[in-house]
CSV table of C-alpha atoms in Angstrom, one decimal:
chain,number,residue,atom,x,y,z
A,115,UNK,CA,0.0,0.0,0.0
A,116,UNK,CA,0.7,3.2,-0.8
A,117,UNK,CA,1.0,5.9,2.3
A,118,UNK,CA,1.7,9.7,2.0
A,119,UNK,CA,3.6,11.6,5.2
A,120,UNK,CA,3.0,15.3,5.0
A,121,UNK,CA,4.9,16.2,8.0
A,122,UNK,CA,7.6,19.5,8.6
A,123,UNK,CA,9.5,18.4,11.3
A,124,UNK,CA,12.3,16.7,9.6
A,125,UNK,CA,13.5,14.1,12.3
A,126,UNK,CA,9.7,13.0,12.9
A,127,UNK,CA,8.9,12.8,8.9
A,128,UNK,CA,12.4,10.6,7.9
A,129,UNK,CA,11.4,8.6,11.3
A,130,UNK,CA,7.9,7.9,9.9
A,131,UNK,CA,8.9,7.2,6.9
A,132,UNK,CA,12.0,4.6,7.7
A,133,UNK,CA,8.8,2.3,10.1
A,134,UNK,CA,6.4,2.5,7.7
A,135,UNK,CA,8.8,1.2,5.2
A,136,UNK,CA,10.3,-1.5,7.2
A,137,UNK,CA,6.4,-2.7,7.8
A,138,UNK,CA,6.7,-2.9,3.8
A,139,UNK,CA,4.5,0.1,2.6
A,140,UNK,CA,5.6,2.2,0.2
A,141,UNK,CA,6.2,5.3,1.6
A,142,UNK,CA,6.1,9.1,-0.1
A,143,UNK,CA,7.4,12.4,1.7
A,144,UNK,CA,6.8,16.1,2.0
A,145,UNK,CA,6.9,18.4,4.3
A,146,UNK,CA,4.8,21.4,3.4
A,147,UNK,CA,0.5,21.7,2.5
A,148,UNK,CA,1.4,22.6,-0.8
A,149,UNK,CA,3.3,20.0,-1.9
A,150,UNK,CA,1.0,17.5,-0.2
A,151,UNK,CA,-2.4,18.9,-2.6
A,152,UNK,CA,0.5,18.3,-5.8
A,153,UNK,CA,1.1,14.8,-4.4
A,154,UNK,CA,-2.6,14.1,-3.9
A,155,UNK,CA,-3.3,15.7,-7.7
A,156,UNK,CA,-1.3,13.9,-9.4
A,157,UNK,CA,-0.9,10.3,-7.7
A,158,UNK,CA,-3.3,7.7,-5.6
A,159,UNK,CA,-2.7,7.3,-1.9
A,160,UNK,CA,-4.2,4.3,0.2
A,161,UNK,CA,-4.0,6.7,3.0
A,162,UNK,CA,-1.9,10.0,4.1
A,163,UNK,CA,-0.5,10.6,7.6
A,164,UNK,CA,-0.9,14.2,8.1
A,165,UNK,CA,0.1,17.2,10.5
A,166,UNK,CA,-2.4,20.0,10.8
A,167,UNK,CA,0.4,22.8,11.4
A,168,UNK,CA,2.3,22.5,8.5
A,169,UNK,CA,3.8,25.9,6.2
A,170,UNK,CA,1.9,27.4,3.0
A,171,UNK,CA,-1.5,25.5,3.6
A,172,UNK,CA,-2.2,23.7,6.9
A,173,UNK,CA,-3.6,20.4,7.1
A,174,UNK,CA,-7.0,21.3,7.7
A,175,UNK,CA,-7.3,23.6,4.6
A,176,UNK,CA,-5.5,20.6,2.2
A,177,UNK,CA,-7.6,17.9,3.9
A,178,UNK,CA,-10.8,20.2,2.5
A,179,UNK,CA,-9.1,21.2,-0.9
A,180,UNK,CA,-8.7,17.6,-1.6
A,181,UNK,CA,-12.4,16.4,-0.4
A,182,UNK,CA,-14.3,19.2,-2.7
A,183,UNK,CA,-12.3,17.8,-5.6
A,184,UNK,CA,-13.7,14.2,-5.3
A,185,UNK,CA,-10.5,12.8,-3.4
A,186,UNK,CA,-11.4,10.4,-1.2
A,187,UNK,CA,-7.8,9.1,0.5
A,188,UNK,CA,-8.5,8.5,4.1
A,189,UNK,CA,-6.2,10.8,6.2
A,190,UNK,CA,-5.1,10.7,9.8
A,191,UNK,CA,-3.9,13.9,11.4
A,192,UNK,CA,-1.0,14.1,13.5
A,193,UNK,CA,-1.2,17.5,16.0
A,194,UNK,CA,0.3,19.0,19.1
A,195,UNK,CA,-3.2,20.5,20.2
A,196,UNK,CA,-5.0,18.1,22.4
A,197,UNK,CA,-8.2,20.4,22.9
A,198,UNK,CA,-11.5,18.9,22.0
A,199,UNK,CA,-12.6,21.3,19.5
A,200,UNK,CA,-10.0,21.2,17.3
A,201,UNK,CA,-10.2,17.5,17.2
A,202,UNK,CA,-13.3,17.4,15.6
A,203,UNK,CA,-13.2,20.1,13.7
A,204,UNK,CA,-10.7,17.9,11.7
A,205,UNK,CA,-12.9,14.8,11.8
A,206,UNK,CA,-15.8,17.4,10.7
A,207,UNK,CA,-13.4,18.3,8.1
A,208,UNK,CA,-13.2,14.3,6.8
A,209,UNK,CA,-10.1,13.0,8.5
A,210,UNK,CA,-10.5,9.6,9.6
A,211,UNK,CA,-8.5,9.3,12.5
A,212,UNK,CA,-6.2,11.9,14.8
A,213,UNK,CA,-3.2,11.2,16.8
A,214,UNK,CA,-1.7,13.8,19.6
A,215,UNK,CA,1.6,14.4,19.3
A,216,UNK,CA,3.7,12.6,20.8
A,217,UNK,CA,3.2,9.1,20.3
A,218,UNK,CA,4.3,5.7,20.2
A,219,UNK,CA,5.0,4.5,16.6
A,220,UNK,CA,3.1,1.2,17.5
A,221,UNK,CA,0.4,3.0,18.4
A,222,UNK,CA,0.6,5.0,15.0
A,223,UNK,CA,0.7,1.7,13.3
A,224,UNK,CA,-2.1,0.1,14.6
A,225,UNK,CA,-4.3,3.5,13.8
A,226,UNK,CA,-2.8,3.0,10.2
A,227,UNK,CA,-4.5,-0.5,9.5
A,228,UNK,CA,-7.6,0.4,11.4
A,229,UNK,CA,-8.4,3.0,8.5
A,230,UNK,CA,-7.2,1.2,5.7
A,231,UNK,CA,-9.1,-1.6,6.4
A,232,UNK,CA,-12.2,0.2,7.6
A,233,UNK,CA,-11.9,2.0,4.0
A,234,UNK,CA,-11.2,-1.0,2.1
A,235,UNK,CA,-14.0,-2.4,3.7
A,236,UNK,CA,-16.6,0.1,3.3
A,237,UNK,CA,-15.8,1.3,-0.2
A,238,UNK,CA,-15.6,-2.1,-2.1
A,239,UNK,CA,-16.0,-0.1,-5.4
A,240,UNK,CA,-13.0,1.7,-5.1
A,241,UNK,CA,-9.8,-0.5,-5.5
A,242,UNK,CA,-6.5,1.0,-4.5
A,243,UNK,CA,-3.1,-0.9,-5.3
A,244,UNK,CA,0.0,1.3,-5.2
A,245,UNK,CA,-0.2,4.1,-8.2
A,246,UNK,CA,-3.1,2.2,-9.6
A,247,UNK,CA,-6.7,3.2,-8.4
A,248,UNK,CA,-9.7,1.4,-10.1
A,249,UNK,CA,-13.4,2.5,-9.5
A,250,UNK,CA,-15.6,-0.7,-10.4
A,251,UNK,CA,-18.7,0.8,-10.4
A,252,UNK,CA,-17.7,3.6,-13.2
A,253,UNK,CA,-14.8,1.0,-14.8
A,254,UNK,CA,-12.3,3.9,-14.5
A,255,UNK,CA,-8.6,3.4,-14.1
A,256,UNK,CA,-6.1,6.1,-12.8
A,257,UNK,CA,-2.4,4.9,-12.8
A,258,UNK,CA,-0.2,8.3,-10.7
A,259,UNK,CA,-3.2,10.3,-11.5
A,260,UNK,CA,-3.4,9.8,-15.3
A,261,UNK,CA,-6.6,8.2,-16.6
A,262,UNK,CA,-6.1,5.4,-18.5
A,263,UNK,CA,-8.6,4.4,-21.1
A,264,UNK,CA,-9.1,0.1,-21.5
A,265,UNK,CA,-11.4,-1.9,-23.5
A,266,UNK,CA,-14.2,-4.0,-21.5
A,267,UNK,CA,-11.9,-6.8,-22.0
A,268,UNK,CA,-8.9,-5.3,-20.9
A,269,UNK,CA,-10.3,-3.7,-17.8
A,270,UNK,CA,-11.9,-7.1,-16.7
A,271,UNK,CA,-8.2,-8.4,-16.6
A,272,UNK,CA,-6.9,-5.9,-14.8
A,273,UNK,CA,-9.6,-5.8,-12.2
A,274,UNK,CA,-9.4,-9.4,-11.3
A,275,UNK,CA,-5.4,-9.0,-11.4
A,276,UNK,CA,-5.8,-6.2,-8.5
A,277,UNK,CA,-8.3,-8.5,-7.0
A,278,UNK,CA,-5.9,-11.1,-6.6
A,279,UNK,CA,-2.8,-9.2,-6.5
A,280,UNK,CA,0.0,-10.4,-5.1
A,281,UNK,CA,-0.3,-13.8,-6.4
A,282,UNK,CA,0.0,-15.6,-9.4
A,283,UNK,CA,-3.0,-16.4,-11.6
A,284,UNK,CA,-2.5,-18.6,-14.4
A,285,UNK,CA,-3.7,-18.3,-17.8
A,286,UNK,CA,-6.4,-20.8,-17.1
A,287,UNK,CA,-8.0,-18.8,-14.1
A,288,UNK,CA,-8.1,-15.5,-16.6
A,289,UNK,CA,-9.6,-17.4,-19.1
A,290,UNK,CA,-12.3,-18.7,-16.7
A,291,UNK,CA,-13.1,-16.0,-14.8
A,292,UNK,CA,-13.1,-13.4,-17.9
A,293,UNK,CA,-14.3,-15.6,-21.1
A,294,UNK,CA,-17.5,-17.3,-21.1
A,295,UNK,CA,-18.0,-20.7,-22.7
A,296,UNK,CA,-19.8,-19.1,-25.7
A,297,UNK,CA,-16.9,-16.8,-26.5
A,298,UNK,CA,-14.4,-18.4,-29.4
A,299,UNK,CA,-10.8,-18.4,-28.4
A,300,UNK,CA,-7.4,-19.0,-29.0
A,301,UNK,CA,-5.2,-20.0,-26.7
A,302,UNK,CA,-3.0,-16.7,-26.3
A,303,UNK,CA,-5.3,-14.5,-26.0
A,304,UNK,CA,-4.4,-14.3,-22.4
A,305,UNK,CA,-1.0,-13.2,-23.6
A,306,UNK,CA,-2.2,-10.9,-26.0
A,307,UNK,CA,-4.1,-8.9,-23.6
A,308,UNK,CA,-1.7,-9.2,-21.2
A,309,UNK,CA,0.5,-7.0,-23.7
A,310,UNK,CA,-1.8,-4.6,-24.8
A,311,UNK,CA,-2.8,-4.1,-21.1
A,312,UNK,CA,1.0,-3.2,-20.4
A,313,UNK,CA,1.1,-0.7,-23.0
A,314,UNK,CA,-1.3,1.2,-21.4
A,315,UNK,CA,-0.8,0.2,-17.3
A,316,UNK,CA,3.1,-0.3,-17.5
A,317,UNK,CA,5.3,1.2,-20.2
A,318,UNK,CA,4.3,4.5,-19.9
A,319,UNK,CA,5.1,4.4,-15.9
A,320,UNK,CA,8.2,4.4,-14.3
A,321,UNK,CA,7.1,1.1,-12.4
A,322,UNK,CA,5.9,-2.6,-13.9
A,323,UNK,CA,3.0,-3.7,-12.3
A,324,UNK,CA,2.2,-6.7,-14.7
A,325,UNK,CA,5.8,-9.4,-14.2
A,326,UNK,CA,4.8,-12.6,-15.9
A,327,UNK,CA,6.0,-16.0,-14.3
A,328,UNK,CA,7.3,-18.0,-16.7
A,329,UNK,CA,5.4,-21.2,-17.8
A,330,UNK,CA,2.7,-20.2,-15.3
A,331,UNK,CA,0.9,-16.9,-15.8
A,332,UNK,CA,1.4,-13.6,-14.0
A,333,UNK,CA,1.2,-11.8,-11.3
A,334,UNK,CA,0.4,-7.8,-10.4
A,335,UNK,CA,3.2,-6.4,-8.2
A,336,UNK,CA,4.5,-3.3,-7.3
């Protein structure tokens, strides 16, 4: 999963950042409001760990920049106030969680897969898997923000890779889960869409998503 720290003190941020790694997210850094909203803009988050007093735009005012334009990322606020009112004013504001400063990383932690999971949990439509962001119930795909345009057939694949992401599907499973009986194939047309799909999800991204296992089928990894 994909996590975004927007915090300005620079010990506490690189401290963040080196735990969440270790735990095996992938982790992305700023340290102002401003460059959090170009972050957000341009790629998709599974969830941001954000400070409210933060230079150029504080938290609360990127947390409601980002909500009127449709972005849904769950965010947890980091602060240094304690006082009731300010606390939910940020949850009024659409943060999911808060966290007084300071604060055991463990702690943090377990906060971080309480909201992931509740979102993943309550928002099946939306599918979030590193850069890539699929919303099933409009069949749109964004890949680091950029909308990327598939065939009926080509999203299909892609959302039951994400489904099962992180393991390998073989060509058969594709093949039964996306074809019906009726439809009159040959037998690489897995492959083939496999490759058109990666001309669109893969090569024009720094990062491969799609890694095929040899002899077996593929898997989506990032």
């Amino acid at each position: 999963m994909r996590i975004l720290v927007v915090e300005d003190g620079l010990d506490l941020n690189h401290i963040i950042c080196n735990k969440l790694t270790k735990e095996g997210y992938n982790v992305d850094a700023c340290f102002d409001g401003q460059a959090a909203l170009d972050y957000l803009e341009t790629a998709s988050y599974d969830g941001v760990i954000m400070d409210i007093m933060i230079p150029k735009k504080d938290g609360m005012s990127v947390l409601k920049t980002i909500r009127a334009e449709g972005i849904q990322v769950p965010v947890l606020f980091l602060t240094a106030k304690s006082e009731t009112q300010d606390i939910v004013r940020g949850l009024d504001a659409g943060a999911s969680d808060y966290m007084t400063k300071p604060f055991e990383f463990s702690e943090l932690l377990a906060r971080l897969r309480v909201m992931l999971r509740t979102v993943h949990i309550s928002n099946d439509s939306i599918l979030n898997y590193g850069s890539l962001q699929i919303d099933t119930n409009n069949h749109r795909v964004v890949r680091d923000g950029v909308t990327v345009d598939l065939t009926v057939r080509e999203y299909a694949i892609l959302e039951y890779l994400v489904r099962n992401r992180n393991i390998v599907v073989t060509r058969e499973q594709i093949r039964a889960n996306i074809w019906s009986i009726d439809d009159d194939i040959n037998s690489n047309v897995d492959d083939v869409y496999i490759r058109y799909l990666r001309r669109k999800i893969d090569d024009p991204f720094e990062e491969n998503l799609i890694h095929t296992i040899r002899g077996v089928g593929y898997r989506l990894e990032c």
